[in-house]
PDB file of C-alpha atoms and ligand atoms in Angstrom:
ATOM      1  CA  UNK A   1      24.645  14.479  18.124  1.00 52.00           C
ATOM      2  CA  UNK A   2      25.376  11.256  18.886  1.00 53.00           C
ATOM      3  CA  UNK A   3      26.141   9.351  15.281  1.00 57.00           C
ATOM      4  CA  UNK A   4      23.150   6.650  15.369  1.00 56.00           C
ATOM      5  CA  UNK A   5      24.992   4.706  12.323  1.00 62.00           C
ATOM      6  CA  UNK A   6      27.789   4.594  14.261  1.00 56.00           C
ATOM      7  CA  UNK A   7      26.496   2.754  17.539  1.00 48.00           C
ATOM      8  CA  UNK A   8      27.318   0.033  19.097  1.00 45.00           C
ATOM      9  CA  UNK A   9      26.029  -3.151  16.963  1.00 46.00           C
ATOM     10  CA  UNK A  10      23.192  -5.040  18.349  1.00 49.00           C
ATOM     11  CA  UNK A  11      22.452  -9.098  17.900  1.00 45.00           C
ATOM     12  CA  UNK A  12      19.529  -9.998  16.084  1.00 51.00           C
ATOM     13  CA  UNK A  13      17.479 -10.373  19.077  1.00 58.00           C
ATOM     14  CA  UNK A  14      15.337 -12.831  19.730  1.00 66.00           C
ATOM     15  CA  UNK A  15      14.721 -12.884  15.798  1.00 76.00           C
ATOM     16  CA  UNK A  16      17.002 -15.779  13.633  1.00 86.00           C
ATOM     17  CA  UNK A  17      16.956 -13.085  10.727  1.00 96.00           C
ATOM     18  CA  UNK A  18      18.680 -14.537   7.803  1.00 97.00           C
ATOM     19  CA  UNK A  19      20.334 -11.926   6.253  1.00 97.00           C
ATOM     20  CA  UNK A  20      20.843 -13.291   2.277  1.00 97.00           C
ATOM     21  CA  UNK A  21      17.273 -13.019   2.621  1.00 97.00           C
ATOM     22  CA  UNK A  22      16.639  -9.238   3.668  1.00 98.00           C
ATOM     23  CA  UNK A  23      13.967  -7.206   1.311  1.00 98.00           C
ATOM     24  CA  UNK A  24      15.268  -5.043  -0.810  1.00 98.00           C
ATOM     25  CA  UNK A  25      12.485  -2.401  -0.163  1.00 98.00           C
ATOM     26  CA  UNK A  26       9.663  -2.349   3.141  1.00 99.00           C
ATOM     27  CA  UNK A  27       7.300   1.088   2.617  1.00 98.00           C
ATOM     28  CA  UNK A  28       5.649   1.408   5.903  1.00 98.00           C
ATOM     29  CA  UNK A  29       2.195   3.803   6.674  1.00 98.00           C
ATOM     30  CA  UNK A  30       3.577   5.564   9.489  1.00 98.00           C
ATOM     31  CA  UNK A  31       0.789   5.423  10.923  1.00 98.00           C
ATOM     32  CA  UNK A  32      -1.489   6.005  15.103  1.00 98.00           C
ATOM     33  CA  UNK A  33       0.658   9.257  15.861  1.00 98.00           C
ATOM     34  CA  UNK A  34      -2.577  10.805  16.909  1.00 97.00           C
ATOM     35  CA  UNK A  35      -3.787   7.822  18.859  1.00 98.00           C
ATOM     36  CA  UNK A  36      -0.125   7.189  20.608  1.00 98.00           C
ATOM     37  CA  UNK A  37      -0.418  11.427  21.647  1.00 98.00           C
ATOM     38  CA  UNK A  38      -4.336  11.264  22.923  1.00 98.00           C
ATOM     39  CA  UNK A  39      -3.000   7.971  24.801  1.00 98.00           C
ATOM     40  CA  UNK A  40      -0.923  10.759  26.341  1.00 98.00           C
ATOM     41  CA  UNK A  41      -2.807  13.377  27.050  1.00 98.00           C
ATOM     42  CA  UNK A  42      -0.564  15.377  24.522  1.00 98.00           C
ATOM     43  CA  UNK A  43      -1.403  17.190  21.588  1.00 97.00           C
ATOM     44  CA  UNK A  44      -1.281  15.000  18.430  1.00 96.00           C
ATOM     45  CA  UNK A  45       1.101  17.199  17.275  1.00 96.00           C
ATOM     46  CA  UNK A  46       3.257  16.569  19.404  1.00 97.00           C
ATOM     47  CA  UNK A  47       2.462  12.792  18.053  1.00 98.00           C
ATOM     48  CA  UNK A  48       4.316  13.776  15.117  1.00 98.00           C
ATOM     49  CA  UNK A  49       7.598  15.461  16.350  1.00 98.00           C
ATOM     50  CA  UNK A  50       7.333  11.331  18.435  1.00 98.00           C
ATOM     51  CA  UNK A  51       6.673   9.977  15.322  1.00 98.00           C
ATOM     52  CA  UNK A  52       9.903  11.556  13.850  1.00 97.00           C
ATOM     53  CA  UNK A  53      12.167  10.714  15.943  1.00 97.00           C
ATOM     54  CA  UNK A  54      10.942   6.595  14.792  1.00 98.00           C
ATOM     55  CA  UNK A  55      12.243   7.053  11.644  1.00 98.00           C
ATOM     56  CA  UNK A  56      16.075   7.961  13.206  1.00 97.00           C
ATOM     57  CA  UNK A  57      15.692   4.344  15.035  1.00 97.00           C
ATOM     58  CA  UNK A  58      13.809   2.622  12.114  1.00 98.00           C
ATOM     59  CA  UNK A  59      16.853   4.358   9.138  1.00 98.00           C
ATOM     60  CA  UNK A  60      19.374   3.126  11.238  1.00 98.00           C
ATOM     61  CA  UNK A  61      18.184  -0.512  11.805  1.00 98.00           C
ATOM     62  CA  UNK A  62      16.504  -0.802   8.571  1.00 98.00           C
ATOM     63  CA  UNK A  63      20.545   0.005   7.113  1.00 98.00           C
ATOM     64  CA  UNK A  64      22.371  -1.834   9.674  1.00 98.00           C
ATOM     65  CA  UNK A  65      20.420  -4.929   7.930  1.00 98.00           C
ATOM     66  CA  UNK A  66      21.081  -4.005   5.031  1.00 98.00           C
ATOM     67  CA  UNK A  67      17.626  -2.901   3.261  1.00 98.00           C
ATOM     68  CA  UNK A  68      18.198  -0.915   0.301  1.00 98.00           C
ATOM     69  CA  UNK A  69      15.053   0.962  -0.120  1.00 98.00           C
ATOM     70  CA  UNK A  70      13.365   2.236   2.592  1.00 98.00           C
ATOM     71  CA  UNK A  71       9.468   3.991   1.382  1.00 98.00           C
ATOM     72  CA  UNK A  72       7.890   6.036   4.306  1.00 98.00           C
ATOM     73  CA  UNK A  73       4.972   7.528   4.069  1.00 98.00           C
ATOM     74  CA  UNK A  74       4.703  10.544   5.117  1.00 97.00           C
ATOM     75  CA  UNK A  75       1.805  12.764   3.888  1.00 98.00           C
ATOM     76  CA  UNK A  76      -1.121  11.962   1.466  1.00 98.00           C
ATOM     77  CA  UNK A  77      -2.959  13.217  -0.897  1.00 97.00           C
ATOM     78  CA  UNK A  78      -6.082  13.299   1.708  1.00 97.00           C
ATOM     79  CA  UNK A  79      -3.791  14.791   4.365  1.00 97.00           C
ATOM     80  CA  UNK A  80      -4.824  18.622   3.525  1.00 98.00           C
ATOM     81  CA  UNK A  81      -8.622  18.272   4.807  1.00 97.00           C
ATOM     82  CA  UNK A  82      -6.795  17.648   8.246  1.00 97.00           C
ATOM     83  CA  UNK A  83      -7.301  20.486   9.932  1.00 96.00           C
ATOM     84  CA  UNK A  84      -4.639  23.689   9.298  1.00 96.00           C
ATOM     85  CA  UNK A  85      -2.413  23.499  11.606  1.00 96.00           C
ATOM     86  CA  UNK A  86      -1.451  19.933  12.099  1.00 96.00           C
ATOM     87  CA  UNK A  87      -0.606  19.759   7.998  1.00 97.00           C
ATOM     88  CA  UNK A  88       1.532  23.429   9.694  1.00 97.00           C
ATOM     89  CA  UNK A  89       3.037  21.359  11.977  1.00 97.00           C
ATOM     90  CA  UNK A  90       4.267  17.855   9.953  1.00 97.00           C
ATOM     91  CA  UNK A  91       5.818  20.134   7.374  1.00 98.00           C
ATOM     92  CA  UNK A  92       7.309  21.971  10.338  1.00 97.00           C
ATOM     93  CA  UNK A  93       8.330  18.817  10.884  1.00 97.00           C
ATOM     94  CA  UNK A  94       9.743  17.951   7.381  1.00 97.00           C
ATOM     95  CA  UNK A  95      12.280  21.197   7.725  1.00 97.00           C
ATOM     96  CA  UNK A  96      12.863  20.329  10.900  1.00 97.00           C
ATOM     97  CA  UNK A  97      14.055  16.688  10.228  1.00 97.00           C
ATOM     98  CA  UNK A  98      16.111  17.647   6.778  1.00 97.00           C
ATOM     99  CA  UNK A  99      17.967  19.851   9.050  1.00 95.00           C
ATOM    100  CA  UNK A 100      18.570  17.716  11.613  1.00 96.00           C
ATOM    101  CA  UNK A 101      19.389  14.627   9.521  1.00 98.00           C
ATOM    102  CA  UNK A 102      20.921  15.444   6.402  1.00 98.00           C
ATOM    103  CA  UNK A 103      24.254  16.135   7.128  1.00 98.00           C
ATOM    104  CA  UNK A 104      24.316  12.271   9.624  1.00 98.00           C
ATOM    105  CA  UNK A 105      22.149  10.128   6.258  1.00 98.00           C
ATOM    106  CA  UNK A 106      24.436  11.710   3.670  1.00 98.00           C
ATOM    107  CA  UNK A 107      28.278  10.515   5.788  1.00 98.00           C
ATOM    108  CA  UNK A 108      26.298   7.024   5.465  1.00 98.00           C
ATOM    109  CA  UNK A 109      25.131   6.630   2.305  1.00 98.00           C
ATOM    110  CA  UNK A 110      21.237   7.366   2.882  1.00 98.00           C
ATOM    111  CA  UNK A 111      20.569   8.600  -0.517  1.00 98.00           C
ATOM    112  CA  UNK A 112      16.999  10.938  -0.264  1.00 98.00           C
ATOM    113  CA  UNK A 113      14.287  10.445  -3.273  1.00 98.00           C
ATOM    114  CA  UNK A 114      10.369  11.960  -3.685  1.00 98.00           C
ATOM    115  CA  UNK A 115       7.174  10.199  -5.035  1.00 98.00           C
ATOM    116  CA  UNK A 116       4.919  11.864  -5.536  1.00 98.00           C
ATOM    117  CA  UNK A 117       3.967  16.031  -5.909  1.00 96.00           C
ATOM    118  CA  UNK A 118       5.874  19.018  -3.930  1.00 95.00           C
ATOM    119  CA  UNK A 119       5.294  22.226  -5.945  1.00 96.00           C
ATOM    120  CA  UNK A 120       1.940  22.297  -3.202  1.00 95.00           C
ATOM    121  CA  UNK A 121       4.314  21.907  -0.737  1.00 97.00           C
ATOM    122  CA  UNK A 122       5.047  25.333   1.279  1.00 97.00           C
ATOM    123  CA  UNK A 123       7.724  26.795   0.342  1.00 98.00           C
ATOM    124  CA  UNK A 124      10.860  26.091   2.773  1.00 97.00           C
ATOM    125  CA  UNK A 125       9.759  22.540   2.603  1.00 97.00           C
ATOM    126  CA  UNK A 126      10.275  22.204  -1.492  1.00 98.00           C
ATOM    127  CA  UNK A 127      13.652  23.914  -0.981  1.00 98.00           C
ATOM    128  CA  UNK A 128      14.730  21.835   2.160  1.00 98.00           C
ATOM    129  CA  UNK A 129      13.705  18.223  -0.276  1.00 98.00           C
ATOM    130  CA  UNK A 130      15.665  20.004  -3.026  1.00 98.00           C
ATOM    131  CA  UNK A 131      18.621  20.663  -1.301  1.00 98.00           C
ATOM    132  CA  UNK A 132      18.399  17.209   0.747  1.00 98.00           C
ATOM    133  CA  UNK A 133      17.876  15.296  -2.051  1.00 98.00           C
ATOM    134  CA  UNK A 134      20.816  16.999  -4.765  1.00 98.00           C
ATOM    135  CA  UNK A 135      23.413  16.766  -1.877  1.00 98.00           C
ATOM    136  CA  UNK A 136      22.492  12.982  -1.615  1.00 98.00           C
ATOM    137  CA  UNK A 137      22.545  11.880  -5.012  1.00 98.00           C
ATOM    138  CA  UNK A 138      25.798  10.128  -5.703  1.00 98.00           C
ATOM    139  CA  UNK A 139      25.544   8.234  -2.479  1.00 98.00           C
ATOM    140  CA  UNK A 140      23.769   4.276  -2.942  1.00 98.00           C
ATOM    141  CA  UNK A 141      23.948   2.864   0.792  1.00 98.00           C
ATOM    142  CA  UNK A 142      20.274   2.704   1.187  1.00 98.00           C
ATOM    143  CA  UNK A 143      17.331   4.755  -0.172  1.00 98.00           C
ATOM    144  CA  UNK A 144      15.257   6.597   1.382  1.00 98.00           C
ATOM    145  CA  UNK A 145      11.676   7.220  -0.171  1.00 98.00           C
ATOM    146  CA  UNK A 146       9.422  10.021   0.549  1.00 98.00           C
ATOM    147  CA  UNK A 147       6.029   9.962  -0.645  1.00 98.00           C
ATOM    148  CA  UNK A 148       4.517  13.664   0.209  1.00 98.00           C
ATOM    149  CA  UNK A 149       1.381  14.570  -1.329  1.00 98.00           C
ATOM    150  CA  UNK A 150       1.602  11.275  -2.367  1.00 98.00           C
ATOM    151  CA  UNK A 151      -1.587   9.515  -3.364  1.00 98.00           C
ATOM    152  CA  UNK A 152      -1.631   5.691  -5.563  1.00 98.00           C
ATOM    153  CA  UNK A 153      -4.898   6.995  -7.315  1.00 98.00           C
ATOM    154  CA  UNK A 154      -3.286  10.029  -8.250  1.00 98.00           C
ATOM    155  CA  UNK A 155       0.306   8.894  -9.324  1.00 98.00           C
ATOM    156  CA  UNK A 156      -1.418   6.312 -11.611  1.00 98.00           C
ATOM    157  CA  UNK A 157      -3.780   9.670 -13.337  1.00 98.00           C
ATOM    158  CA  UNK A 158      -0.385  11.688 -13.613  1.00 98.00           C
ATOM    159  CA  UNK A 159       0.818   8.581 -15.754  1.00 98.00           C
ATOM    160  CA  UNK A 160      -1.861   7.720 -17.976  1.00 98.00           C
ATOM    161  CA  UNK A 161      -1.797  11.658 -18.650  1.00 98.00           C
ATOM    162  CA  UNK A 162       2.137  11.598 -19.164  1.00 98.00           C
ATOM    163  CA  UNK A 163       1.649   7.903 -21.754  1.00 98.00           C
ATOM    164  CA  UNK A 164      -1.114   9.757 -23.516  1.00 98.00           C
ATOM    165  CA  UNK A 165       0.147  12.575 -24.139  1.00 98.00           C
ATOM    166  CA  UNK A 166       3.598  10.611 -25.179  1.00 98.00           C
ATOM    167  CA  UNK A 167       1.354   9.181 -27.955  1.00 98.00           C
ATOM    168  CA  UNK A 168      -0.230  12.157 -28.786  1.00 98.00           C
ATOM    169  CA  UNK A 169       3.146  13.813 -29.742  1.00 98.00           C
ATOM    170  CA  UNK A 170       4.387   9.858 -31.800  1.00 98.00           C
ATOM    171  CA  UNK A 171       7.113   9.514 -28.669  1.00 98.00           C
ATOM    172  CA  UNK A 172       5.913   5.455 -28.060  1.00 98.00           C
ATOM    173  CA  UNK A 173       3.024   4.056 -29.853  1.00 98.00           C
ATOM    174  CA  UNK A 174       0.165   2.542 -27.718  1.00 98.00           C
ATOM    175  CA  UNK A 175       1.465  -0.604 -28.802  1.00 98.00           C
ATOM    176  CA  UNK A 176       4.353  -0.051 -26.759  1.00 98.00           C
ATOM    177  CA  UNK A 177       2.584   0.448 -23.175  1.00 98.00           C
ATOM    178  CA  UNK A 178       3.095  -2.548 -21.284  1.00 98.00           C
ATOM    179  CA  UNK A 179       3.862  -2.649 -17.227  1.00 98.00           C
ATOM    180  CA  UNK A 180       7.644  -1.742 -17.331  1.00 98.00           C
ATOM    181  CA  UNK A 181       6.839   1.388 -19.500  1.00 98.00           C
ATOM    182  CA  UNK A 182       4.030   2.163 -17.078  1.00 98.00           C
ATOM    183  CA  UNK A 183       6.719   1.668 -14.545  1.00 98.00           C
ATOM    184  CA  UNK A 184       8.802   4.252 -15.609  1.00 98.00           C
ATOM    185  CA  UNK A 185       5.694   7.094 -16.245  1.00 98.00           C
ATOM    186  CA  UNK A 186       5.116   5.939 -12.011  1.00 98.00           C
ATOM    187  CA  UNK A 187       6.699   8.023  -9.239  1.00 98.00           C
ATOM    188  CA  UNK A 188       8.259   5.223  -7.744  1.00 98.00           C
ATOM    189  CA  UNK A 189      10.442   4.434 -12.148  1.00 98.00           C
ATOM    190  CA  UNK A 190      13.848   3.536 -10.760  1.00 97.00           C
ATOM    191  CA  UNK A 191      13.124   1.918  -8.150  1.00 98.00           C
ATOM    192  CA  UNK A 192      11.993  -1.963  -7.219  1.00 98.00           C
ATOM    193  CA  UNK A 193       8.477  -2.393  -5.825  1.00 98.00           C
ATOM    194  CA  UNK A 194       8.416  -3.664  -2.308  1.00 98.00           C
ATOM    195  CA  UNK A 195       9.116  -6.343  -1.001  1.00 98.00           C
ATOM    196  CA  UNK A 196       7.632  -6.405   2.063  1.00 98.00           C
ATOM    197  CA  UNK A 197       4.625  -3.109   2.938  1.00 98.00           C
ATOM    198  CA  UNK A 198       4.476  -2.406   7.621  1.00 98.00           C
ATOM    199  CA  UNK A 199       1.233  -0.540   8.508  1.00 98.00           C
ATOM    200  CA  UNK A 200       1.908  -0.261  12.480  1.00 98.00           C
ATOM    201  CA  UNK A 201      -1.522   0.995  14.942  1.00 97.00           C
ATOM    202  CA  UNK A 202      -3.030  -2.232  13.961  1.00 97.00           C
ATOM    203  CA  UNK A 203      -5.181  -0.457  10.544  1.00 96.00           C
ATOM    204  CA  UNK A 204      -4.974  -3.359   8.111  1.00 96.00           C
ATOM    205  CA  UNK A 205      -5.968  -1.139   5.046  1.00 97.00           C
ATOM    206  CA  UNK A 206      -3.494   0.262   2.215  1.00 97.00           C
ATOM    207  CA  UNK A 207      -4.625   4.206   2.371  1.00 98.00           C
ATOM    208  CA  UNK A 208      -3.877   4.585  -1.127  1.00 98.00           C
ATOM    209  CA  UNK A 209      -0.534   3.795  -0.911  1.00 98.00           C
ATOM    210  CA  UNK A 210       1.729   2.038  -3.547  1.00 98.00           C
ATOM    211  CA  UNK A 211      -1.572   1.233  -4.999  1.00 98.00           C
ATOM    212  CA  UNK A 212       0.586  -0.510  -8.232  1.00 98.00           C
ATOM    213  CA  UNK A 213       3.851  -0.850  -6.923  1.00 98.00           C
ATOM    214  CA  UNK A 214       1.681  -3.260  -3.843  1.00 98.00           C
ATOM    215  CA  UNK A 215       1.169  -6.346  -6.568  1.00 97.00           C
ATOM    216  CA  UNK A 216       2.893  -9.105  -4.992  1.00 97.00           C
ATOM    217  CA  UNK A 217       4.131  -7.411  -1.519  1.00 98.00           C
ATOM    218  CA  UNK A 218       3.662  -8.526   1.766  1.00 98.00           C
ATOM    219  CA  UNK A 219       1.609  -6.832   4.035  1.00 98.00           C
ATOM    220  CA  UNK A 220       2.635  -6.549   7.565  1.00 98.00           C
ATOM    221  CA  UNK A 221       0.257  -5.053  10.746  1.00 97.00           C
ATOM    222  CA  UNK A 222       0.632  -4.681  14.263  1.00 96.00           C
ATOM    223  CA  UNK A 223      -0.639  -3.033  17.118  1.00 97.00           C
ATOM    224  CA  UNK A 224       2.393  -0.981  17.707  1.00 97.00           C
ATOM    225  CA  UNK A 225       1.495   3.288  17.402  1.00 98.00           C
ATOM    226  CA  UNK A 226       4.575   4.984  15.176  1.00 98.00           C
ATOM    227  CA  UNK A 227       6.086   6.250  18.216  1.00 98.00           C
ATOM    228  CA  UNK A 228       6.701   3.186  19.296  1.00 98.00           C
ATOM    229  CA  UNK A 229       7.710   1.220  16.630  1.00 98.00           C
ATOM    230  CA  UNK A 230      10.986   0.243  17.596  1.00 98.00           C
ATOM    231  CA  UNK A 231      14.081  -1.769  15.987  1.00 97.00           C
ATOM    232  CA  UNK A 232      12.777  -5.042  17.051  1.00 96.00           C
ATOM    233  CA  UNK A 233       9.782  -4.448  15.926  1.00 97.00           C
ATOM    234  CA  UNK A 234      11.483  -3.567  12.350  1.00 98.00           C
ATOM    235  CA  UNK A 235      12.919  -7.436  13.012  1.00 97.00           C
ATOM    236  CA  UNK A 236      10.226  -8.802  13.809  1.00 97.00           C
ATOM    237  CA  UNK A 237       8.546  -7.388  10.456  1.00 98.00           C
ATOM    238  CA  UNK A 238      11.700  -9.124   8.796  1.00 98.00           C
ATOM    239  CA  UNK A 239      11.651 -12.501   9.903  1.00 97.00           C
ATOM    240  CA  UNK A 240       8.137 -12.875   9.249  1.00 97.00           C
ATOM    241  CA  UNK A 241       8.130 -12.166   6.369  1.00 97.00           C
ATOM    242  CA  UNK A 242      11.416 -14.485   5.821  1.00 97.00           C
ATOM    243  CA  UNK A 243       8.524 -17.309   6.441  1.00 95.00           C
ATOM    244  CA  UNK A 244       6.170 -16.537   3.995  1.00 95.00           C
ATOM    245  CA  UNK A 245       6.579 -18.212   0.299  1.00 92.00           C
ATOM    246  CA  UNK A 246       6.333 -15.993  -2.046  1.00 93.00           C
ATOM    247  CA  UNK A 247       4.465 -17.111  -5.653  1.00 92.00           C
ATOM    248  CA  UNK A 248       4.504 -14.116  -7.676  1.00 93.00           C
ATOM    249  CA  UNK A 249       0.797 -16.196  -8.920  1.00 92.00           C
ATOM    250  CA  UNK A 250       2.956 -19.187  -9.233  1.00 92.00           C
ATOM    251  CA  UNK A 251       3.027 -22.990  -8.634  1.00 89.00           C
ATOM    252  CA  UNK A 252       6.369 -24.031  -6.858  1.00 78.00           C
TER     253      UNK A 252
HETATM  254  C1  FPP B 301      -0.980   8.887  10.588  1.00 97.73           C
HETATM  255  O1  FPP B 301      -0.750   9.085  11.996  1.00 97.73           O
HETATM  256  C2  FPP B 301       0.839  10.298  10.271  1.00 97.73           C
HETATM  257  C3  FPP B 301       0.556  10.769   9.486  1.00 97.73           C
HETATM  258  C4  FPP B 301      -0.272  11.195   8.881  1.00 97.73           C
HETATM  259  C5  FPP B 301       2.283  11.792   9.138  1.00 97.73           C
HETATM  260  C6  FPP B 301       3.304  11.329   9.659  1.00 97.73           C
HETATM  261  C7  FPP B 301       4.478  12.157   9.446  1.00 97.73           C
HETATM  262  C8  FPP B 301       5.563  12.520  10.934  1.00 97.73           C
HETATM  263  C9  FPP B 301       6.118  10.728  10.833  1.00 97.73           C
HETATM  264  C10 FPP B 301       6.252  13.709  10.907  1.00 97.73           C
HETATM  265  C11 FPP B 301       7.475  14.173  10.080  1.00 97.73           C
HETATM  266  C12 FPP B 301       7.465  12.946   8.823  1.00 97.73           C
HETATM  267  C13 FPP B 301       9.333  13.716   8.192  1.00 97.73           C
HETATM  268  C14 FPP B 301       8.717  13.113   6.845  1.00 97.73           C
HETATM  269  C15 FPP B 301      10.292  13.631   8.437  1.00 97.73           C
HETATM  270  P1  FPP B 301      -2.260   9.791  12.097  1.00 97.73           P
HETATM  271  O2  FPP B 301      -1.732  11.529  12.550  1.00 97.73           O
HETATM  272  O3  FPP B 301      -2.984   9.148  11.528  1.00 97.73           O
HETATM  273  O4  FPP B 301      -2.062   9.360  13.574  1.00 97.73           O
HETATM  274  P2  FPP B 301      -3.905   9.002  13.988  1.00 97.73           P
HETATM  275  O5  FPP B 301      -4.113   7.560  13.193  1.00 97.73           O
HETATM  276  O6  FPP B 301      -3.531   7.473  15.390  1.00 97.73           O
HETATM  277  O7  FPP B 301      -4.890   9.357  14.266  1.00 97.73           O
END
């Protein structure tokens, strides 16, 4: 198979990127697979399949540009209410993706992580995911975080329960509870907050994604559906991000 990480270096076409100001963490809501398929008079499953191919393209480009964390919203806690066969397709694609890409990702320094409760996923998915995490655990080039069976509210409720338990068991006291402590009870423990959140397909909402972590994230929306999202779109988003004035609530 073609090595996606070693192909010819591209110019940063059309967009002058400041390579000293590449977002450390980009999070993406991979939306528009269904609409893309509908436009092409194809079943929704084909949209998800095409969406899976986009992950290759975007991961490679993010790695090339020096992004250190890439988080992809692949399946939300609400997505279970989709038709059974669509849920099944997404789960199968996840295993396909890991089988196809793990070796190359590992060779190129990708460390895979999970956000969400995967114990509800089919057993073959859990196995493939745990294997991917174990295989890539010492890699340092880029963290690829899959949000799977993930919901921001669910994550916060889980953290509250874990914190309460630790207070009850005298592991921590109520006075210890601050932002840093809460962060350590989230799925994203150890991962910096996203600098840039991208949502393709024209929707302009968060859909329960990284609710705690996005407090000061920059948002970027585009009308392109995820299966058509290309390297240049990622660069366009980063170029736009580089023109933002991030004040974090302060005055310059
Ligand atoms: C949103 O588009 C997309 C999803 C709910 C699933 C994303 C899954 C993939 C990209 C494929 C495989 C995943 C992995 C991790 C390899 P939508 O279905 O809501 O599109 P629509 O809004 O146009 O209907």
